[in-house]
Coordinates of C-alpha atoms in Angstrom, one line a residue:
M1 CA 29.7 -14.4 30.6
T2 CA 26.1 -15.0 31.7
Q3 CA 25.2 -11.8 29.9
W4 CA 27.0 -12.7 26.7
F5 CA 24.9 -14.3 23.9
E6 CA 25.5 -16.0 20.6
T7 CA 22.3 -15.1 18.7
V8 CA 19.9 -12.2 18.5
A9 CA 17.2 -14.7 19.6
Q10 CA 19.2 -15.4 22.7
A11 CA 19.5 -11.6 23.4
Q12 CA 15.7 -11.5 23.1
R13 CA 15.3 -14.3 25.7
L14 CA 17.7 -12.5 28.1
A15 CA 15.8 -9.2 27.6
R16 CA 12.5 -10.9 28.3
R17 CA 13.9 -12.3 31.6
R18 CA 15.5 -9.0 32.6
L19 CA 12.7 -6.6 31.8
P20 CA 9.4 -6.1 33.6
R21 CA 6.6 -7.6 31.6
S22 CA 5.1 -4.3 30.5
V23 CA 8.4 -3.0 29.2
Y24 CA 9.1 -6.1 27.3
K25 CA 5.7 -6.2 25.7
A26 CA 6.1 -2.6 24.6
L27 CA 9.1 -3.8 22.5
I28 CA 7.5 -6.8 20.9
A29 CA 4.1 -5.5 20.1
G30 CA 2.9 -4.7 16.6
S31 CA -0.2 -2.8 15.4
E32 CA -3.6 -4.5 15.5
R33 CA -3.1 -8.3 15.0
G34 CA 0.6 -8.0 14.4
S35 CA 0.3 -9.6 11.0
T36 CA 2.9 -7.3 9.4
L37 CA 5.3 -7.7 12.3
R38 CA 5.2 -11.5 11.8
A39 CA 5.4 -11.2 8.1
N40 CA 8.6 -9.2 8.3
L41 CA 10.3 -12.2 10.0
S42 CA 8.7 -15.0 8.0
A43 CA 9.6 -13.4 4.7
F44 CA 13.3 -13.6 5.4
D45 CA 12.9 -17.3 6.3
A46 CA 11.2 -17.9 2.9
I47 CA 14.3 -16.9 1.0
G48 CA 17.0 -19.5 0.5
L49 CA 20.7 -19.2 -0.2
S50 CA 22.7 -20.7 -3.1
P51 CA 26.1 -21.8 -1.7
H52 CA 29.3 -22.8 -3.4
T53 CA 31.4 -25.8 -2.4
A54 CA 34.9 -24.7 -3.0
G55 CA 36.9 -21.7 -4.3
Q56 CA 35.5 -19.2 -1.8
P57 CA 37.6 -16.1 -1.0
A58 CA 39.8 -16.4 2.1
Q59 CA 39.1 -12.8 3.1
R60 CA 35.8 -10.9 2.8
E61 CA 35.2 -7.2 2.7
L62 CA 32.2 -6.0 4.8
A63 CA 33.0 -2.3 4.8
T64 CA 31.0 0.0 2.6
R65 CA 30.1 3.6 2.1
V66 CA 26.5 4.6 2.9
L67 CA 24.9 8.0 3.2
G68 CA 28.2 9.6 2.8
Q69 CA 29.7 7.6 5.7
D70 CA 32.4 4.9 5.7
L71 CA 30.9 2.1 7.7
S72 CA 32.5 -1.2 8.9
M73 CA 29.5 -3.1 7.6
P74 CA 26.1 -2.2 6.0
V75 CA 24.2 -2.0 9.2
I76 CA 22.7 1.2 10.7
I77 CA 21.0 1.8 14.0
S78 CA 17.3 2.6 13.3
P79 CA 15.9 5.5 15.3
T80 CA 13.5 4.2 18.0
G81 CA 11.6 6.2 20.7
V82 CA 12.2 6.5 24.4
Q83 CA 14.5 3.6 25.4
A84 CA 13.5 2.9 29.0
V85 CA 15.0 -0.6 28.8
H86 CA 18.3 0.7 30.2
P87 CA 19.2 3.9 32.0
D88 CA 21.8 4.9 29.4
G89 CA 19.4 4.5 26.6
E90 CA 20.5 6.0 23.3
L91 CA 23.9 7.0 24.8
A92 CA 24.8 3.4 25.3
V93 CA 23.6 2.6 21.7
A94 CA 25.6 5.5 20.2
R95 CA 28.7 4.4 22.0
A96 CA 28.3 0.9 20.8
A97 CA 27.8 2.1 17.2
A98 CA 31.0 4.2 17.5
A99 CA 32.9 1.2 18.9
R100 CA 31.8 -1.0 16.0
G101 CA 32.1 1.6 13.2
I102 CA 28.5 2.0 12.2
A103 CA 26.1 4.9 12.1
M104 CA 23.4 5.9 14.6
G105 CA 19.8 6.9 13.9
L106 CA 18.5 9.1 16.7
S107 CA 14.7 9.5 17.2
S108 CA 13.3 13.0 17.9
F109 CA 11.3 11.0 20.5
A110 CA 14.5 9.9 22.2
S111 CA 15.1 10.1 25.9
Q112 CA 18.6 11.6 25.5
P113 CA 19.4 15.0 23.9
V114 CA 20.9 15.1 20.4
E115 CA 23.9 17.0 21.6
E116 CA 25.0 14.2 24.0
V117 CA 24.3 11.4 21.5
V118 CA 26.3 13.0 18.7
A119 CA 29.2 13.5 21.2
A120 CA 29.3 9.8 21.7
G121 CA 31.2 9.6 18.4
A122 CA 29.0 7.7 15.9
P123 CA 27.9 9.4 12.7
T124 CA 24.4 10.5 13.8
F125 CA 21.3 10.8 11.6
F126 CA 18.6 12.8 13.3
Q127 CA 15.0 11.5 12.7
V128 CA 12.1 13.9 12.5
Y129 CA 8.3 13.4 12.3
W130 CA 6.0 15.8 10.7
S131 CA 4.8 17.1 14.0
G132 CA 3.9 20.6 15.2
S133 CA 4.3 23.8 13.2
R134 CA 6.8 24.4 10.4
E135 CA 8.7 26.7 12.8
Q136 CA 9.0 23.9 15.4
I137 CA 10.1 21.3 12.8
A138 CA 12.7 23.7 11.3
E139 CA 14.1 24.5 14.8
R140 CA 14.5 20.8 15.6
L141 CA 16.4 20.2 12.4
A142 CA 18.5 23.3 12.9
R143 CA 19.3 22.1 16.5
A144 CA 20.4 18.7 15.2
R145 CA 22.6 20.3 12.6
R146 CA 24.2 22.6 15.2
A147 CA 24.9 19.5 17.4
G148 CA 26.8 17.8 14.5
A149 CA 24.2 15.4 13.0
V150 CA 25.4 14.3 9.6
G151 CA 22.0 13.6 8.1
A152 CA 18.3 13.7 8.6
I153 CA 15.6 10.9 8.4
A154 CA 12.0 11.9 7.8
T155 CA 9.8 9.1 9.1
L156 CA 6.6 8.8 7.1
D157 CA 5.7 5.2 7.9
W158 CA 4.0 6.0 11.2
S159 CA 0.7 7.5 10.2
F160 CA -2.2 5.1 10.3
S161 CA -2.7 2.7 13.3
H162 CA -3.5 3.9 16.7
A163 CA -4.5 0.6 18.3
R164 CA -2.9 -2.7 19.2
D165 CA -5.1 -5.8 19.6
W166 CA -2.5 -7.8 21.3
N167 CA 0.5 -7.3 23.7
S168 CA -0.4 -3.7 24.4
P169 CA 0.8 -2.9 27.9
H170 CA -0.2 0.1 30.1
I171 CA 2.6 2.7 29.8
P172 CA 2.5 5.5 32.3
E173 CA 3.2 9.1 31.2
R174 CA 5.3 9.7 34.4
I175 CA 6.3 7.5 37.3
T176 CA 4.1 9.0 40.0
L177 CA 3.6 7.4 43.4
R178 CA 0.4 5.7 42.1
E179 CA 2.2 4.3 39.0
A180 CA 5.1 3.2 41.2
L181 CA 2.8 1.2 43.4
R182 CA 1.1 -0.2 40.3
F183 CA 4.3 -1.4 38.7
A184 CA 6.0 -2.4 42.0
P185 CA 5.3 -6.2 41.6
E186 CA 6.8 -6.2 38.1
A187 CA 9.8 -4.2 39.1
L188 CA 10.5 -6.2 42.3
T189 CA 10.4 -9.5 40.4
H190 CA 13.0 -8.1 37.9
P191 CA 15.7 -6.9 40.4
A192 CA 18.5 -6.6 37.9
W193 CA 16.5 -4.1 35.8
L194 CA 15.4 -2.2 38.9
A195 CA 19.0 -2.2 40.3
S196 CA 20.4 -0.7 37.1
W197 CA 18.0 2.3 37.5
L198 CA 18.6 2.7 41.2
R199 CA 22.4 2.8 40.5
A200 CA 21.8 5.5 38.0
G201 CA 19.9 7.5 40.7
E202 CA 16.7 7.8 38.7
L203 CA 13.5 6.1 37.6
P204 CA 12.4 5.5 34.0
D205 CA 11.3 8.8 32.4
L206 CA 9.3 9.1 29.2
S207 CA 10.4 12.7 28.5
V208 CA 11.6 13.5 25.0
P209 CA 14.2 16.4 25.1
N210 CA 14.7 16.5 21.4
M211 CA 11.1 17.8 20.9
V212 CA 12.0 21.0 22.8
A213 CA 11.8 23.9 20.4
E214 CA 13.2 26.7 22.6
P215 CA 15.9 26.8 25.4
G216 CA 14.4 26.5 28.8
T217 CA 11.2 24.8 27.6
P218 CA 10.4 21.6 29.6
A219 CA 10.7 18.5 27.6
P220 CA 7.3 17.0 26.8
T221 CA 6.5 13.4 27.7
F222 CA 6.3 10.8 25.0
F223 CA 2.5 11.1 25.1
G224 CA 2.7 14.9 24.9
A225 CA 4.9 14.6 21.8
Y226 CA 2.6 11.9 20.4
G227 CA -0.4 14.1 20.9
E228 CA 1.4 16.9 19.0
W229 CA 2.1 14.5 16.1
Y230 CA -1.5 13.2 16.2
G231 CA -2.9 16.7 16.0
T232 CA -0.8 17.7 13.1
P233 CA -2.3 17.2 9.6
P234 CA -0.3 14.6 7.5
P235 CA 2.4 16.1 5.2
S236 CA 2.0 16.5 1.5
W237 CA 4.8 15.8 -0.9
E238 CA 5.3 19.6 -1.0
D239 CA 5.8 19.5 2.7
V240 CA 8.3 16.7 2.3
A241 CA 10.2 18.8 -0.2
W242 CA 10.2 21.7 2.2
L243 CA 11.6 19.4 4.9
R244 CA 14.4 18.5 2.6
E245 CA 15.1 22.2 1.9
Q246 CA 15.3 22.9 5.7
W247 CA 18.0 20.3 6.1
G248 CA 20.1 21.7 3.3
D249 CA 23.2 19.9 2.2
G250 CA 23.8 16.4 3.3
P251 CA 22.0 13.1 3.3
F252 CA 18.2 13.2 3.6
V253 CA 16.4 9.9 4.1
I254 CA 12.7 9.3 3.6
K255 CA 11.7 6.4 5.7
G256 CA 8.5 4.4 5.0
V257 CA 8.5 3.7 1.3
L258 CA 6.8 0.5 0.1
R259 CA 5.3 1.6 -3.2
T260 CA 7.2 2.3 -6.4
D261 CA 5.2 5.5 -7.2
D262 CA 6.0 6.8 -3.7
A263 CA 9.7 5.9 -4.3
R264 CA 9.7 8.1 -7.4
R265 CA 8.0 10.9 -5.6
A266 CA 10.6 10.7 -2.9
V267 CA 13.2 11.2 -5.5
D268 CA 11.4 14.2 -6.9
A269 CA 11.1 15.7 -3.4
G270 CA 14.9 15.7 -3.1
A271 CA 15.6 12.6 -1.0
T272 CA 19.1 11.3 -1.3
A273 CA 18.0 7.9 0.2
I274 CA 14.8 6.0 0.9
S275 CA 14.2 3.3 3.5
V276 CA 11.8 0.5 2.5
S277 CA 10.0 0.3 5.8
N278 CA 6.6 -0.5 7.5
H279 CA 7.7 0.9 10.9
G280 CA 8.6 -2.6 12.1
G281 CA 5.0 -3.7 11.9
N282 CA 3.8 -0.8 14.0
N283 CA 1.9 1.1 11.3
L284 CA -0.8 -0.2 8.9
D285 CA -1.3 -3.9 9.7
G286 CA -1.6 -6.0 6.6
S287 CA 1.2 -4.1 4.8
P288 CA 3.6 -6.5 3.1
A289 CA 6.9 -7.5 4.5
T290 CA 9.6 -5.0 3.5
I291 CA 11.9 -7.6 2.0
R292 CA 9.1 -8.5 -0.4
A293 CA 8.7 -4.9 -1.7
L294 CA 12.4 -4.1 -1.8
A295 CA 13.4 -5.3 -5.3
A296 CA 10.6 -3.4 -7.0
V297 CA 11.4 -0.2 -5.1
A298 CA 15.1 -0.5 -5.9
E299 CA 14.3 -1.1 -9.6
A300 CA 12.0 2.0 -9.6
V301 CA 14.7 4.4 -8.4
G302 CA 17.7 2.8 -10.0
D303 CA 20.9 4.6 -9.0
Q304 CA 19.1 8.0 -8.4
V305 CA 19.1 7.4 -4.6
E306 CA 20.5 4.9 -2.1
V307 CA 18.0 2.3 -0.9
L308 CA 17.9 1.0 2.7
L309 CA 15.7 -1.6 4.3
D310 CA 14.2 -1.7 7.7
G311 CA 12.1 -4.5 9.2
G312 CA 12.7 -8.1 10.4
V313 CA 16.5 -8.2 10.3
R314 CA 17.7 -10.7 12.9
R315 CA 20.7 -12.4 11.3
G316 CA 23.8 -11.6 9.2
S317 CA 22.2 -13.7 6.5
D318 CA 19.2 -11.4 6.5
V319 CA 21.6 -8.5 5.8
A320 CA 23.0 -10.4 2.9
K321 CA 19.6 -11.1 1.5
A322 CA 18.6 -7.5 1.6
L323 CA 21.8 -6.4 -0.1
A324 CA 21.3 -9.0 -2.8
L325 CA 17.8 -7.6 -3.6
G326 CA 19.0 -4.1 -3.9
A327 CA 19.5 -2.5 -0.5
R328 CA 22.7 -0.5 0.2
A329 CA 22.4 -1.2 3.9
V330 CA 19.8 -2.3 6.5
L331 CA 18.5 -0.6 9.7
I332 CA 18.0 -2.6 12.8
G333 CA 15.6 -1.8 15.7
R334 CA 14.3 -4.5 18.0
A335 CA 17.6 -6.5 17.7
Y336 CA 19.7 -3.8 19.3
L337 CA 17.1 -2.9 21.9
W338 CA 17.2 -6.5 23.1
G339 CA 21.0 -6.2 23.4
L340 CA 20.6 -3.0 25.2
A341 CA 18.2 -4.5 27.7
A342 CA 20.3 -7.6 28.2
N343 CA 23.6 -5.9 28.8
G344 CA 23.7 -2.2 28.1
Q345 CA 26.4 -0.9 25.7
A346 CA 28.2 -4.3 25.7
G347 CA 24.9 -6.0 24.8
V348 CA 24.4 -3.7 21.7
E349 CA 28.0 -4.4 20.7
N350 CA 27.3 -8.1 21.1
V351 CA 24.4 -7.9 18.7
L352 CA 26.4 -6.0 16.2
D353 CA 29.2 -8.6 16.4
I354 CA 26.6 -11.3 15.8
L355 CA 25.4 -9.6 12.7
R356 CA 28.9 -9.0 11.4
S357 CA 29.9 -12.6 12.0
G358 CA 26.8 -13.9 10.3
L359 CA 27.2 -11.6 7.3
D360 CA 30.8 -12.7 6.9
S361 CA 29.8 -16.4 7.1
T362 CA 27.1 -15.8 4.5
L363 CA 29.6 -14.2 2.1
L364 CA 32.0 -17.1 2.6
G365 CA 29.3 -19.7 1.9
L366 CA 28.1 -17.8 -1.2
G367 CA 31.6 -17.4 -2.5
R368 CA 31.5 -13.6 -2.4
G369 CA 34.5 -11.5 -1.5
S370 CA 32.6 -8.3 -0.8
V371 CA 29.1 -7.1 0.2
D372 CA 29.1 -5.2 -3.0
E373 CA 29.2 -8.4 -5.0
L374 CA 25.9 -9.8 -3.6
A375 CA 23.3 -10.3 -6.3
P376 CA 19.8 -12.0 -6.8
E377 CA 21.5 -15.1 -8.1
D378 CA 22.8 -15.8 -4.7
L379 CA 19.3 -16.3 -3.4
V380 CA 16.6 -19.0 -3.9
I381 CA 13.4 -16.9 -4.2
P382 CA 10.1 -18.8 -4.2
P383 CA 7.6 -18.0 -7.0
G384 CA 5.3 -15.1 -6.2
F385 CA 7.6 -13.9 -3.4
E386 CA 8.2 -10.3 -4.6
V387 CA 5.5 -7.7 -4.3
R388 CA 5.2 -4.7 -6.5
L389 CA 3.0 -1.9 -5.1
G390 CA 2.1 1.2 -7.1
G391 CA 2.6 -0.1 -10.6

């Protein structure tokens, strides 16, 4: 029970105690000053709720259908890169998602191969960057489809910032003897984390097998994959439309939309869904909080595509606020990583249970019988809160 927690904030505190300092700092850091990272959180706090006193429904329906999948609640695992916070990494997350009836977003920079993650049982959406040649990108998408991925996510909100002014730890490309000696004090002072890796018979590895284009090719390290991305010219909207064609039938999500004109271009490029995202505050610092831009983007696309939101979700009430402003579902990132760090698969399930309980409690207080009933009138939105970018 010492590994069980009641809030996502408590999961974060447990993760901080369990993880070596450098590993934890890699999770919490944002680009440059971290202004957008903090704004994602504070913007949710600025929105109030409008509760009812009596007459609330005795039962609430949290299940919904998103991206062609029936989910137990409108929460999706956001794809995040190499998950060295726990030896099982994305496999533990996928198993937790399957156990709780939600979908899994899998990064092409993940530490576990797409075939094994899909086999864990959760509907899996494979995330791809515009990185490398068209042939390499097409092969990654084809491999994901062969593995059984049900949809694709094109991440376009990681394209500007290459520096962090704060909380930027040294991350080794590989655990060499020299790096092992360098990190030994951190590891030895966090014995639970170290013991979990020793039991697994391995040390943290920043290889990314999903970037392998051909069988038998060694998986590049995270920094090798990053270098390939950094050296690839940014995609045009014609490139994005080509990406959509490569995926073919099935959901295709464009992640990283904050502007209404970009939202409309995403529709024209063939997206079936867009995610209002600023890469969790790890892209262009000074970008607005995603929840502030959500309503304008949702209005711009209407019912042409599904709208998701990514950034700053820590509570079930945050999920409700996003849905009330036009999102079909939210994606979570740091929240589940803290659960993974704190207690592996059980920790991720714990985080999902917290969000589910909080969402249900919010529906009860608002007098709503279903997540589909949430509307702007359920919220107290301060003047000037919403941001419209792109006209």
